[in-house]
Amino acid sequence: MIQLIRGFKDILPGEVELWQYIESTARSLFEDFGFREIRIPIMERTELFARSIGEDTDIVEKEMYTFADRKNELITLRPEATASVVRSYIQHKLYADDPVQKFYTIGPMFRRERPQKGRYRQFYQINAEVFGIDSPFIDAQLIFMLVKLFSRLSVTDVEAHINSLGCPECRPRFKEALAEVLSAATEKLCSDCVRRSLRNPLRVMDCKVPSCREAMTNAPAIIDFLCSECRLHFETVKQALEKLKIPFVIDKRLVRGLDYYTRTTFEIQTSYLGAQNAVVGGGRYNGLVKALGGPDQPAVGFAIGFDRLVEITGLKNADFKQNPDIFIAAMGENGKARAFEWACAFADSGIKTEMDFSDRSLKSLMKRADKLSAAYVLMVGEKELEEGAVVLRDMTTKEQVSIPLENLVEDIKAKILLTTNA
Ligand code: AMP
């Protein structure tokens, strides 16, 4: 038996309904906030991710599924969506008409991480990105929108963590202060962080290794180094969140290693998932559009870990299963042939229809209808065809009525649509 690839998974019927429900809740909420869907490819040139995510990151160094195609071009299965959305914004000059654009996208991402609970090699994200707005209100609005999504999905026990990363003006002063702390603590740092402290020192701040965490307890906080504009921006984000009654904590460990990440950065964390506690990662990346060859437009966005959201939703035990409105128990070749036409007509009219094509007895057909929790069962065999009427059984009340063959489809449609729309 060929098994699926480690770290990959199937989302089976029975589970998929919850995914669909989450997806449609997110879509309708995001659209109310002015977001439009964008669909981007699953593969891009490797260079796009190397440049946008950064060569010094774990994703680019160790986790990307990269291979040469038949013409020896290096391509990569996308490890995240932002790079592609930015590429698309630039490539199609989506800014030309109006630099302000708000997009969302939903789909699979690929990272060759060590699989564990809450961490897969193919996982799903729900992303939203806003271009062309530098106002701190939009940062607060994204967090507000996420909190609303979570409450609609009965997710409790989540906490918004926010920080500001400043800008290329104020960050160098912070980096100097951080470098001092790092050079004094080199022996306590893990080998990754020793390397990071030279190449990407901000990343040491969010290392999970306990000795690194301890070494960083006295690390300076970026928000103490913000220039006046960045400070005002961050203050406005905080005030807006307070006005919207969204609780948050300021988390100085929340950092991104690359220069084009600016100002607000945030995470939504939960205590449900152990070590994999982030359900959402987001923030500003005002420098990225320009860095990838586009106009100098600010941007801010987030990525929700869809798999993790499914894990923590209070709707996990909700029954999204759609039972058939009608089950057709047809017997004999003629019965089946007539019933087959009706089955097609019912389904075409929006009635959930199930028909059994086997040669089972009425008793076992009724058993199957029961198992599927069908609302109605239509029984038809040679006798019914001869008599010119079929039997329709209401499975809840057990009431049976006879329905004449002429006008059968319309009569049953009217009856079922009346009860299902009631
Ligand atoms: P990131 O793009 O790394 O900021 O991740 C954004 C969100 O995607 C995280 O907060 C997680 O919820 C989710 N995520 C990232 N990597 C994985 C993974 N390997 N498996 C499942 N979810 C993930």
Short mmCIF file of C-alpha atoms in Angstrom, two decimals, residues 18-217:
data_model
loop_
_atom_site.label_atom_id
_atom_site.label_comp_id
_atom_site.label_asym_id
_atom_site.label_seq_id
_atom_site.Cartn_x
_atom_site.Cartn_y
_atom_site.Cartn_z
CA LEU A 18 -15.51 22.29 9.32
CA TRP A 19 -12.76 23.57 7.01
CA GLN A 20 -15.41 24.74 4.56
CA TYR A 21 -17.36 26.45 7.31
CA ILE A 22 -14.26 28.27 8.57
CA GLU A 23 -13.35 29.25 5.05
CA SER A 24 -16.76 30.66 4.23
CA THR A 25 -16.91 32.54 7.56
CA ALA A 26 -13.50 34.10 6.82
CA ARG A 27 -14.46 34.98 3.25
CA SER A 28 -17.66 36.74 4.17
CA LEU A 29 -16.06 38.62 7.07
CA PHE A 30 -13.05 39.72 5.02
CA GLU A 31 -15.25 40.81 2.14
CA ASP A 32 -17.25 42.97 4.55
CA PHE A 33 -13.95 44.68 5.39
CA GLY A 34 -13.28 45.36 1.70
CA PHE A 35 -10.93 42.46 0.88
CA ARG A 36 -11.08 40.67 -2.45
CA GLU A 37 -9.81 37.22 -3.19
CA ILE A 38 -6.63 36.73 -5.15
CA ARG A 39 -5.42 33.27 -6.25
CA ILE A 40 -1.74 32.85 -6.75
CA PRO A 41 0.20 29.85 -8.01
CA ILE A 42 1.56 27.11 -5.80
CA MET A 43 5.00 27.30 -7.40
CA GLU A 44 7.19 30.30 -8.04
CA ARG A 45 10.77 30.89 -9.04
CA THR A 46 12.98 30.09 -6.05
CA GLU A 47 14.52 33.53 -6.27
CA LEU A 48 11.23 35.18 -5.27
CA PHE A 49 11.20 33.43 -1.89
CA ALA A 50 14.94 33.70 -1.38
CA ARG A 51 14.71 37.46 -1.85
CA SER A 52 11.51 38.13 0.05
CA ILE A 53 11.81 35.73 2.98
CA GLY A 54 15.58 36.18 3.19
CA GLU A 55 18.56 33.90 2.71
CA ASP A 56 19.34 33.78 6.43
CA THR A 57 16.02 32.33 7.52
CA ASP A 58 15.25 28.73 8.45
CA ILE A 59 12.62 28.62 5.73
CA VAL A 60 15.01 29.46 2.92
CA GLU A 61 18.05 27.70 4.36
CA LYS A 62 16.46 24.40 5.32
CA GLU A 63 12.77 24.07 4.64
CA MET A 64 11.87 24.87 1.06
CA TYR A 65 10.82 22.21 -1.43
CA THR A 66 13.03 23.39 -4.25
CA PHE A 67 13.86 21.51 -7.41
CA ALA A 68 15.04 22.05 -10.93
CA ASP A 69 12.35 21.59 -13.55
CA ARG A 70 13.02 19.96 -16.89
CA LYS A 71 14.64 23.10 -18.23
CA ASN A 72 16.80 23.38 -15.11
CA GLU A 73 15.00 26.38 -13.74
CA LEU A 74 14.88 26.42 -9.95
CA ILE A 75 11.34 26.44 -8.70
CA THR A 76 9.90 26.17 -5.20
CA LEU A 77 6.62 25.03 -3.72
CA ARG A 78 5.47 28.14 -1.91
CA PRO A 79 6.33 28.20 1.80
CA GLU A 80 4.12 31.28 2.33
CA ALA A 81 1.84 33.55 0.33
CA THR A 82 2.97 37.13 0.86
CA ALA A 83 5.83 37.00 -1.64
CA SER A 84 3.51 35.84 -4.42
CA VAL A 85 0.83 38.41 -3.61
CA VAL A 86 3.47 41.15 -3.72
CA ARG A 87 4.83 39.78 -6.98
CA SER A 88 1.34 39.80 -8.44
CA TYR A 89 0.66 43.38 -7.23
CA ILE A 90 3.84 44.49 -8.99
CA GLN A 91 3.65 42.31 -12.10
CA HIS A 92 0.07 43.30 -13.00
CA LYS A 93 0.58 46.91 -11.90
CA LEU A 94 -2.41 46.54 -9.59
CA TYR A 95 -1.25 49.75 -7.92
CA ALA A 96 -1.67 51.81 -11.11
CA ASP A 97 -5.41 52.17 -10.83
CA ASP A 98 -5.36 52.63 -7.07
CA PRO A 99 -2.36 51.87 -4.87
CA VAL A 100 -4.75 50.83 -2.09
CA GLN A 101 -5.57 47.17 -2.60
CA LYS A 102 -6.80 44.62 -0.09
CA PHE A 103 -6.48 40.94 -0.88
CA TYR A 104 -7.08 37.65 0.82
CA THR A 105 -6.02 34.21 -0.30
CA ILE A 106 -6.51 30.71 1.10
CA GLY A 107 -4.45 27.66 0.26
CA PRO A 108 -1.68 25.18 0.97
CA MET A 109 1.92 26.06 1.88
CA PHE A 110 4.90 23.73 1.97
CA ARG A 111 7.79 23.67 4.42
CA ARG A 112 10.03 20.73 5.16
CA GLU A 113 9.92 21.14 8.93
CA ARG A 114 10.03 18.36 11.50
CA PRO A 115 6.42 17.14 11.63
CA GLN A 116 4.69 17.24 15.01
CA LYS A 117 1.34 18.26 16.45
CA GLY A 118 0.37 21.57 14.85
CA ARG A 119 3.25 21.39 12.39
CA TYR A 120 2.94 19.83 8.96
CA ARG A 121 4.91 19.86 5.76
CA GLN A 122 1.86 20.76 3.75
CA PHE A 123 -0.26 23.09 5.81
CA TYR A 124 -2.88 25.69 4.98
CA GLN A 125 -3.01 29.40 5.54
CA ILE A 126 -5.61 32.12 5.26
CA ASN A 127 -3.76 35.28 4.30
CA ALA A 128 -4.79 38.90 4.08
CA GLU A 129 -2.61 41.69 2.72
CA VAL A 130 -3.25 45.43 2.47
CA PHE A 131 -1.20 47.61 0.13
CA GLY A 132 -0.91 51.37 -0.06
CA ILE A 133 -2.00 52.30 3.48
CA ASP A 134 0.49 53.37 6.12
CA SER A 135 -2.14 54.42 8.65
CA PRO A 136 -1.89 52.64 12.00
CA PHE A 137 -5.67 52.30 11.96
CA ILE A 138 -5.43 49.59 9.32
CA ASP A 139 -3.00 47.61 11.53
CA ALA A 140 -5.51 47.80 14.36
CA GLN A 141 -8.33 46.91 11.99
CA LEU A 142 -6.56 43.72 10.87
CA ILE A 143 -6.22 42.61 14.48
CA PHE A 144 -9.86 43.54 15.11
CA MET A 145 -10.93 41.50 12.07
CA LEU A 146 -8.97 38.48 13.34
CA VAL A 147 -10.47 38.71 16.80
CA LYS A 148 -13.94 38.87 15.26
CA LEU A 149 -13.20 35.88 13.07
CA PHE A 150 -12.07 33.92 16.10
CA SER A 151 -15.15 34.78 18.09
CA ARG A 152 -17.41 33.78 15.18
CA LEU A 153 -15.58 30.46 15.16
CA SER A 154 -15.91 29.94 18.92
CA VAL A 155 -12.19 30.18 19.48
CA THR A 156 -11.48 31.19 23.04
CA ASP A 157 -8.22 31.51 24.89
CA VAL A 158 -6.36 33.54 22.30
CA GLU A 159 -4.21 36.54 22.99
CA ALA A 160 -2.97 39.26 20.65
CA HIS A 161 0.73 40.03 21.07
CA ILE A 162 2.03 43.18 19.48
CA ASN A 163 5.36 44.92 19.04
CA SER A 164 6.87 47.55 16.84
CA LEU A 165 10.03 46.95 14.86
CA GLY A 166 10.63 50.60 14.08
CA CYS A 167 12.00 51.57 10.70
CA PRO A 168 15.38 51.74 8.97
CA GLU A 169 15.85 55.12 10.73
CA CYS A 170 15.52 53.94 14.31
CA ARG A 171 16.39 50.25 14.15
CA PRO A 172 20.18 50.63 13.83
CA ARG A 173 20.37 52.22 17.31
CA PHE A 174 18.46 49.28 18.71
CA LYS A 175 20.70 46.82 16.91
CA GLU A 176 23.76 48.43 18.48
CA ALA A 177 22.29 48.04 21.96
CA LEU A 178 21.32 44.45 21.18
CA ALA A 179 24.80 43.66 19.85
CA GLU A 180 26.30 44.67 23.21
CA VAL A 181 24.04 42.30 25.10
CA LEU A 182 24.72 39.53 22.59
CA SER A 183 28.48 39.82 22.70
CA ALA A 184 28.38 39.61 26.50
CA ALA A 185 26.20 36.50 26.34
CA THR A 186 27.84 34.48 23.57
CA GLU A 187 28.61 31.44 25.74
CA LYS A 188 24.96 31.09 26.72
CA LEU A 189 23.64 31.11 23.16
CA CYS A 190 22.82 28.02 21.11
CA SER A 191 24.97 27.42 18.03
CA ASP A 192 22.23 28.76 15.72
CA CYS A 193 22.05 31.96 17.74
CA VAL A 194 25.83 32.41 17.76
CA ARG A 195 25.59 32.44 13.97
CA ARG A 196 22.43 34.58 14.02
CA SER A 197 24.01 37.13 16.35
CA LEU A 198 26.43 37.97 13.53
CA ARG A 199 24.14 37.70 10.53
CA ASN A 200 20.64 38.35 11.78
CA PRO A 201 20.80 39.44 15.44
CA LEU A 202 17.11 40.27 15.80
CA ARG A 203 16.30 36.60 15.34
CA VAL A 204 18.06 35.71 18.60
CA MET A 205 15.23 37.51 20.40
CA ASP A 206 12.63 34.91 19.46
CA CYS A 207 14.76 31.78 19.84
CA LYS A 208 12.89 29.17 21.89
CA VAL A 209 16.01 27.49 23.39
CA PRO A 210 15.83 28.08 27.19
CA SER A 211 19.44 29.26 27.60
CA CYS A 212 18.94 31.79 24.77
CA ARG A 213 15.68 32.92 26.37
CA GLU A 214 17.48 33.45 29.63
CA ALA A 215 20.32 35.33 27.96
CA MET A 216 17.75 37.57 26.34
CA THR A 217 15.81 38.50 29.48
#
